[in-house]
Tab-separated table of C-alpha atoms in Angstrom:
chain	number	residue	atom	x	y	z
A	105	MET	CA	195.833	22.647	96.345
A	106	ASP	CA	193.546	25.686	96.366
A	107	THR	CA	195.607	28.749	97.284
A	108	SER	CA	192.921	31.345	96.553
A	109	SER	CA	192.267	32.026	100.248
A	110	ARG	CA	195.964	32.660	100.809
A	111	GLN	CA	196.012	35.196	98.021
A	112	ARG	CA	193.109	37.233	99.358
A	113	PRO	CA	194.015	40.213	101.545
A	114	ARG	CA	193.064	39.742	105.191
A	115	ILE	CA	191.676	42.287	107.627
A	116	LEU	CA	191.398	41.790	111.383
A	117	LEU	CA	188.109	43.089	112.756
A	118	HIS	CA	188.133	44.475	116.279
A	119	ASP	CA	184.661	44.709	117.844
A	120	PRO	CA	184.155	47.331	120.604
A	121	THR	CA	180.363	46.839	120.799
A	122	LEU	CA	180.586	46.113	124.539
A	123	ARG	CA	182.818	49.132	125.168
A	124	ASP	CA	181.892	51.931	122.746
A	125	GLY	CA	178.252	50.849	122.884
A	126	HIS	CA	178.214	51.715	126.579
A	127	HIS	CA	178.164	55.407	125.594
A	128	ALA	CA	174.746	54.926	123.990
A	129	VAL	CA	173.130	53.510	127.125
A	130	GLY	CA	174.745	55.525	129.872
A	131	HIS	CA	177.298	52.749	130.573
A	132	ARG	CA	174.503	50.584	131.993
A	133	LEU	CA	174.893	47.214	130.245
A	134	ASP	CA	174.400	44.335	132.672
A	135	ALA	CA	176.118	40.960	132.912
A	136	ASP	CA	173.461	39.080	130.938
A	137	GLN	CA	173.698	41.588	128.094
A	138	LEU	CA	177.480	41.348	128.015
A	139	ARG	CA	177.371	37.557	128.114
A	140	VAL	CA	174.820	37.025	125.364
A	141	TYR	CA	176.488	39.358	122.880
A	142	ALA	CA	179.993	38.105	123.627
A	143	ALA	CA	178.846	34.533	122.988
A	144	ALA	CA	177.248	35.546	119.675
A	145	ALA	CA	180.339	37.446	118.511
A	146	ASN	CA	182.494	34.484	119.496
A	147	ALA	CA	180.241	32.141	117.483
A	148	ALA	CA	180.628	34.456	114.473
A	149	GLY	CA	184.403	34.230	114.642
A	150	VAL	CA	184.965	37.881	115.511
A	151	PRO	CA	188.715	38.008	116.259
A	152	VAL	CA	188.686	40.548	119.130
A	153	VAL	CA	185.772	41.507	121.382
A	154	GLU	CA	186.452	44.635	123.435
A	155	VAL	CA	184.660	45.264	126.730
A	156	GLY	CA	184.485	47.969	129.374
A	157	HIS	CA	183.118	51.357	130.353
A	158	GLY	CA	182.759	53.565	127.291
A	159	ASN	CA	185.798	55.616	128.328
A	160	GLY	CA	187.788	52.547	129.279
A	161	LEU	CA	189.353	50.974	132.338
A	162	GLY	CA	188.953	52.970	135.519
A	163	ALA	CA	186.639	55.508	133.899
A	164	SER	CA	183.410	54.811	135.779
A	165	SER	CA	182.741	58.089	137.582
A	166	LEU	CA	180.131	60.684	138.409
A	167	GLN	CA	181.660	63.051	135.851
A	168	ILE	CA	181.094	60.873	132.803
A	169	GLY	CA	178.782	58.154	134.120
A	170	ARG	CA	178.837	55.280	136.543
A	171	ALA	CA	178.872	51.850	134.914
A	172	ALA	CA	176.346	49.275	136.082
A	173	LEU	CA	179.199	46.813	136.699
A	174	ASP	CA	182.768	47.214	137.850
A	175	ASP	CA	185.629	46.448	135.467
A	176	ALA	CA	186.405	43.073	137.035
A	177	THR	CA	182.826	41.842	136.647
A	178	MET	CA	182.631	42.995	133.041
A	179	LEU	CA	185.899	41.325	132.094
A	180	THR	CA	185.184	38.086	133.932
A	181	THR	CA	181.729	37.818	132.367
A	182	VAL	CA	182.968	38.343	128.818
A	183	ARG	CA	186.071	36.201	129.248
A	184	GLU	CA	183.900	33.224	130.189
A	185	ALA	CA	181.841	33.654	127.000
A	186	LEU	CA	184.822	33.816	124.641
A	187	THR	CA	186.117	30.381	123.745
A	188	SER	CA	187.973	31.392	120.593
A	189	SER	CA	187.790	35.188	120.236
A	190	ARG	CA	190.377	37.270	122.071
A	191	MET	CA	189.253	39.813	124.650
A	192	GLY	CA	190.281	43.442	124.300
A	193	VAL	CA	190.277	46.387	126.693
A	194	PHE	CA	190.837	50.115	126.300
A	195	MET	CA	192.549	52.524	128.678
A	196	ALA	CA	193.124	56.256	128.578
A	197	PRO	CA	195.853	57.412	130.975
A	198	GLY	CA	194.246	59.750	133.466
A	199	TRP	CA	191.217	57.512	133.779
A	200	GLY	CA	192.998	54.205	134.185
A	201	THR	CA	196.269	53.259	135.861
A	202	SER	CA	198.934	50.577	135.644
A	203	ASP	CA	197.070	48.719	138.391
A	204	ASP	CA	193.975	48.670	136.161
A	205	LEU	CA	196.077	47.227	133.330
A	206	ALA	CA	197.454	44.491	135.572
A	207	ALA	CA	193.971	43.623	136.793
A	208	ALA	CA	192.610	43.509	133.235
A	209	VAL	CA	195.307	41.115	132.072
A	210	HIS	CA	194.760	39.033	135.214
A	211	HIS	CA	191.084	38.769	134.227
A	212	GLY	CA	192.001	37.547	130.756
A	213	ALA	CA	192.518	40.579	128.509
A	214	ASP	CA	194.573	39.557	125.480
A	215	VAL	CA	194.691	42.911	123.644
A	216	VAL	CA	195.172	46.204	125.479
A	217	ARG	CA	194.761	49.567	123.789
A	218	ILE	CA	196.329	52.666	125.258
A	219	ALA	CA	194.462	55.722	123.948
A	220	VAL	CA	195.565	59.359	124.096
A	221	HIS	CA	194.810	62.662	122.419
A	222	CYS	CA	196.236	62.779	118.914
A	223	THR	CA	199.289	64.901	119.825
A	224	GLU	CA	200.150	63.258	123.150
A	225	ALA	CA	201.751	59.905	122.275
A	226	ASP	CA	204.580	60.641	124.704
A	227	VAL	CA	202.105	59.868	127.512
A	228	THR	CA	201.846	56.230	126.350
A	229	GLU	CA	205.440	55.154	127.026
A	230	ARG	CA	204.973	53.869	130.538
A	231	HIS	CA	201.662	52.114	129.955
A	232	LEU	CA	202.672	50.432	126.701
A	233	GLY	CA	205.706	49.109	128.532
A	234	VAL	CA	203.509	47.798	131.331
A	235	VAL	CA	201.265	45.973	128.853
A	236	ARG	CA	204.250	44.339	127.146
A	237	ASP	CA	205.660	43.297	130.522
A	238	LEU	CA	202.301	41.758	131.418
A	239	GLY	CA	202.407	39.627	128.259
A	240	ALA	CA	199.373	41.082	126.483
A	241	GLU	CA	199.328	42.591	122.998
A	242	ALA	CA	199.981	46.327	123.305
A	243	GLN	CA	198.280	48.730	120.909
A	244	GLY	CA	198.300	52.518	120.731
A	245	VAL	CA	195.487	54.664	119.347
A	246	LEU	CA	195.201	58.414	118.825
A	247	LEU	CA	191.877	60.040	119.720
A	248	MET	CA	190.259	63.032	117.995
A	249	SER	CA	192.672	62.441	115.138
A	250	HIS	CA	191.026	65.026	112.870
A	251	MET	CA	192.572	67.719	115.067
A	252	THR	CA	196.022	67.355	113.507
A	253	GLY	CA	197.495	66.480	110.107
A	254	PRO	CA	198.829	63.299	108.511
A	255	GLY	CA	202.480	64.074	109.190
A	256	GLU	CA	201.933	64.666	112.900
A	257	LEU	CA	199.794	61.527	113.222
A	258	ALA	CA	202.501	59.469	111.515
A	259	GLU	CA	205.137	60.846	113.901
A	260	GLN	CA	202.950	60.158	116.921
A	261	CYS	CA	202.272	56.581	115.779
A	262	ALA	CA	205.967	55.969	115.129
A	263	LEU	CA	206.681	57.162	118.667
A	264	MET	CA	204.209	54.654	120.097
A	265	VAL	CA	205.858	51.871	118.103
A	266	ARG	CA	209.178	52.919	119.619
A	267	PHE	CA	207.535	52.594	123.047
A	268	GLY	CA	206.468	49.017	122.273
A	269	ALA	CA	203.097	49.260	120.519
A	270	GLN	CA	202.447	46.214	118.330
A	271	ALA	CA	199.699	47.993	116.352
A	272	VAL	CA	198.924	51.712	116.085
A	273	GLY	CA	196.309	53.903	114.498
A	274	VAL	CA	193.652	56.549	114.680
A	275	MET	CA	190.118	57.011	115.920
A	276	ASP	CA	187.728	59.326	114.117
A	277	SER	CA	186.264	60.117	117.519
A	278	ALA	CA	183.923	62.824	116.197
A	279	GLY	CA	182.825	61.161	112.940
A	280	HIS	CA	184.368	64.133	111.131
A	281	TYR	CA	186.357	62.488	108.333
A	282	LEU	CA	185.680	62.201	104.625
A	283	PRO	CA	187.246	59.208	102.816
A	284	ALA	CA	190.009	61.382	101.356
A	285	ASP	CA	190.964	62.467	104.890
A	286	VAL	CA	191.269	58.838	105.945
A	287	THR	CA	193.291	57.876	102.879
A	288	GLU	CA	195.808	60.644	103.466
A	289	ARG	CA	196.264	59.896	107.157
A	290	VAL	CA	196.397	56.107	106.962
A	291	HIS	CA	198.869	56.251	104.055
A	292	ALA	CA	201.138	58.490	106.102
A	293	ILE	CA	200.967	56.209	109.146
A	294	ALA	CA	201.468	53.001	107.134
A	295	ASP	CA	204.560	54.512	105.507
A	296	ALA	CA	205.972	55.458	108.922
A	297	VAL	CA	205.553	52.197	110.865
A	298	ASP	CA	206.150	48.486	110.389
A	299	VAL	CA	203.251	47.257	112.540
A	300	PRO	CA	199.536	46.859	111.695
A	301	VAL	CA	197.600	50.119	111.316
A	302	ILE	CA	194.243	50.572	113.076
A	303	PHE	CA	191.225	52.605	111.977
A	304	HIS	CA	188.154	53.276	114.142
A	305	GLY	CA	185.286	55.177	112.514
A	306	HIS	CA	182.146	56.946	113.692
A	307	ASN	CA	179.099	57.547	111.540
A	308	ASN	CA	178.028	61.155	112.192
A	309	LEU	CA	178.229	62.053	108.503
A	310	GLY	CA	177.106	58.632	107.255
A	311	LEU	CA	180.582	57.683	106.048
A	312	ALA	CA	181.856	55.164	108.599
A	313	VAL	CA	181.790	52.162	106.241
A	314	ALA	CA	183.176	54.196	103.327
A	315	ASN	CA	185.901	55.595	105.570
A	316	SER	CA	186.763	52.080	106.771
A	317	LEU	CA	187.106	50.909	103.163
A	318	ALA	CA	189.328	53.900	102.444
A	319	ALA	CA	191.454	52.886	105.426
A	320	VAL	CA	191.783	49.333	104.100
A	321	ASP	CA	192.791	50.605	100.667
A	322	ALA	CA	195.356	52.934	102.258
A	323	GLY	CA	197.026	50.152	104.224
A	324	ALA	CA	195.110	49.659	107.484
A	325	SER	CA	194.744	46.024	108.507
A	326	VAL	CA	192.863	46.358	111.832
A	327	ILE	CA	189.395	47.868	111.479
A	328	ASP	CA	186.992	48.557	114.338
A	329	ALA	CA	183.267	47.987	113.923
A	330	THR	CA	180.285	47.351	116.189
A	331	ALA	CA	177.027	45.427	115.877
A	332	ARG	CA	174.354	47.680	114.350
A	333	GLY	CA	176.906	50.482	114.773
A	334	PHE	CA	176.175	50.496	118.528
A	335	GLY	CA	178.335	53.274	119.934
A	336	ALA	CA	178.750	56.906	120.865
A	337	GLY	CA	176.838	59.610	118.987
A	338	ALA	CA	175.611	58.382	115.617
A	339	GLY	CA	177.380	55.112	116.264
A	340	ASN	CA	180.367	53.322	114.809
A	341	THR	CA	181.163	51.526	111.590
A	342	GLN	CA	178.461	48.859	111.348
A	343	LEU	CA	180.118	45.471	111.791
A	344	GLU	CA	177.738	43.246	109.844
A	345	VAL	CA	177.620	45.705	106.940
A	346	LEU	CA	181.403	45.949	106.867
A	347	VAL	CA	181.764	42.157	106.828
A	348	ALA	CA	179.377	41.960	103.856
A	349	VAL	CA	181.092	44.797	101.987
A	350	LEU	CA	184.555	43.333	102.563
A	351	GLU	CA	183.266	39.967	101.337
A	352	ARG	CA	182.127	41.675	98.125
A	353	ARG	CA	185.569	43.223	97.832
A	354	GLY	CA	187.248	39.824	98.184
A	355	VAL	CA	188.807	40.726	101.524
A	356	GLU	CA	189.132	37.909	104.061
A	357	THR	CA	188.005	38.577	107.648
A	358	GLY	CA	187.418	35.081	109.026
A	359	VAL	CA	184.015	36.262	110.300
A	360	GLY	CA	180.950	34.261	109.311
A	361	LEU	CA	178.399	36.486	107.591
A	362	ARG	CA	175.282	34.616	108.706
A	363	GLU	CA	176.595	34.362	112.251
A	364	VAL	CA	177.548	38.033	112.468
A	365	LEU	CA	174.105	38.971	111.156
A	366	ALA	CA	172.627	36.862	113.953
A	367	ALA	CA	174.916	38.593	116.474
A	368	ALA	CA	173.735	41.970	115.193
A	369	ASP	CA	170.111	40.918	115.659
A	370	ILE	CA	170.900	39.875	119.223
A	371	ALA	CA	172.585	43.219	119.856
A	372	ALA	CA	169.590	45.126	118.502
A	373	ASP	CA	167.205	43.078	120.628
A	374	ARG	CA	169.195	42.869	123.866
A	375	LEU	CA	171.600	45.811	124.084
A	376	MET	CA	169.863	48.906	122.760
A	377	LYS	CA	166.502	50.592	122.952
A	378	ASP	CA	166.978	52.063	119.496
A	379	PRO	CA	169.776	51.538	116.968
A	380	PRO	CA	172.028	54.558	116.393
A	381	SER	CA	170.733	57.086	113.891
A	382	ILE	CA	172.112	60.105	112.082
A	383	ASP	CA	169.910	62.854	113.424
A	384	SER	CA	170.512	66.602	113.441
A	385	ILE	CA	172.566	66.404	116.622
A	386	ALA	CA	174.834	63.731	115.164
A	387	VAL	CA	175.435	65.749	112.011
A	388	ALA	CA	176.197	68.882	114.046
A	389	GLY	CA	178.679	66.964	116.179
A	390	GLY	CA	180.405	65.496	113.139
A	391	LEU	CA	180.716	68.823	111.368
A	392	ALA	CA	181.904	70.551	114.544
A	393	GLY	CA	184.430	67.815	115.257
A	394	VAL	CA	183.205	67.155	118.811
A	395	PHE	CA	183.791	63.814	120.572
A	396	SER	CA	180.814	61.539	119.882
A	397	GLY	CA	180.563	60.590	123.556
A	398	PHE	CA	179.433	64.153	124.318
A	399	ARG	CA	176.007	63.520	122.796
A	400	ARG	CA	174.151	62.581	125.994
A	401	PRO	CA	175.640	65.297	128.252
A	402	VAL	CA	175.170	67.929	125.525
A	403	LEU	CA	171.486	67.066	125.153
A	404	GLN	CA	170.962	67.009	128.923
A	405	THR	CA	172.729	70.331	129.413
A	406	ALA	CA	170.979	71.998	126.480
A	407	ARG	CA	167.581	71.056	127.938
A	408	ALA	CA	168.559	72.229	131.412
A	409	GLU	CA	169.909	75.583	130.193
A	410	GLY	CA	167.327	76.173	127.459
A	411	VAL	CA	169.794	76.420	124.572
A	412	ASP	CA	169.818	74.806	121.126
A	413	PRO	CA	171.951	71.618	121.256
A	414	VAL	CA	173.161	72.256	117.688
A	415	ASP	CA	174.447	75.663	118.766
A	416	LEU	CA	176.063	74.053	121.785
A	417	PHE	CA	177.856	71.459	119.651
A	418	ILE	CA	179.118	74.172	117.303
A	419	ALA	CA	180.374	76.264	120.222
A	420	LEU	CA	182.139	73.259	121.747
A	421	GLY	CA	183.763	72.543	118.401
A	422	GLU	CA	185.049	76.113	118.179
A	423	ARG	CA	186.677	75.608	121.581
A	424	GLN	CA	188.193	72.263	120.436
A	425	VAL	CA	187.004	70.386	123.508
A	426	VAL	CA	188.096	66.778	123.941
A	427	ALA	CA	187.031	63.774	126.038
A	428	GLY	CA	187.647	64.460	129.699
A	429	GLN	CA	186.472	68.065	129.400
A	430	GLU	CA	182.809	67.291	130.001
A	431	ASP	CA	182.718	69.915	132.745
A	432	LEU	CA	183.069	72.600	130.051
A	433	ILE	CA	179.722	71.713	128.486
A	434	GLY	CA	177.771	73.517	131.204
A	435	ASP	CA	180.063	76.550	131.081
A	436	VAL	CA	179.705	76.893	127.321
A	437	ALA	CA	175.926	76.418	127.502
A	438	ARG	CA	175.613	79.181	130.063
A	439	GLN	CA	177.745	81.484	127.912
A	440	LEU	CA	175.432	80.803	124.956
A	441	LYS	CA	172.372	81.490	127.112
A	442	ALA	CA	173.833	84.753	128.374
A	443	ALA	CA	174.697	85.852	124.826
A	444	THR	CA	171.062	85.466	123.682
A	445	ARG	CA	169.528	87.568	126.457
């Protein structure tokens, strides 16, 4: 009997194209777009397809953008297209509530991520408990994880495990990491917990795939990636590239390469006007360590106030702004404008 496949390491790929990608299009994906990509990802054998407003359940708002569809419609549409892949959702306390979690599981969510700022894992206790009680897989992720060190991240992840998280990890929300940063942090987390470790990369400095490989080598077993990198800012780890690279490395994903390439082509054709690119704004955001989802409001505000968006990103980074503080963008822009008079 051939046991080679059993001996190969296995990585679970989690695909937030239909959630993180919403940032790139003002949260305006429609039902047909959700359906066609979900079906293609399902055909490729992608294990988990995540869907929702870019900031998660309950986040559709004037402050950060109204979604074209409500949460229930998005989840129902994608659930119907997934015959083998599991459906994932994302919720940040403060945007979403326990009622949103219950509704998501009712509409077929199998995997639920509770996401908080990298030093605020204590906020996840109630919601992780709710997810476990609802019978879905509960995961905890730390946002803006470059803003604290490996030891603190490990402690925060261990706390989420104590609260019931069945997988934990970090998001490089600003695309700020170098591979060595990822190695150090994932090693620390993997040593501190006995559940799968998650890594979610962004590509502001062109290192999302390299950082994802570093995460795998350091002990992560759940890696996020999106079709064509569709996501906030410069985009995410590119799913089809990661599948190919992991195949070269002899790492099993269960995802069909030809099929995931076809899914990526569908995403490029149906979901996005232009694929993500690493332009000057993306680089500035990555270096400054600013949440990738700030790209659109930063550009809009910079034009309105007549300031350089690179300067605005740098100033926001100095103030260590995080998701949910979009209202500060205008204040900081006006301070920059006043300082140049």
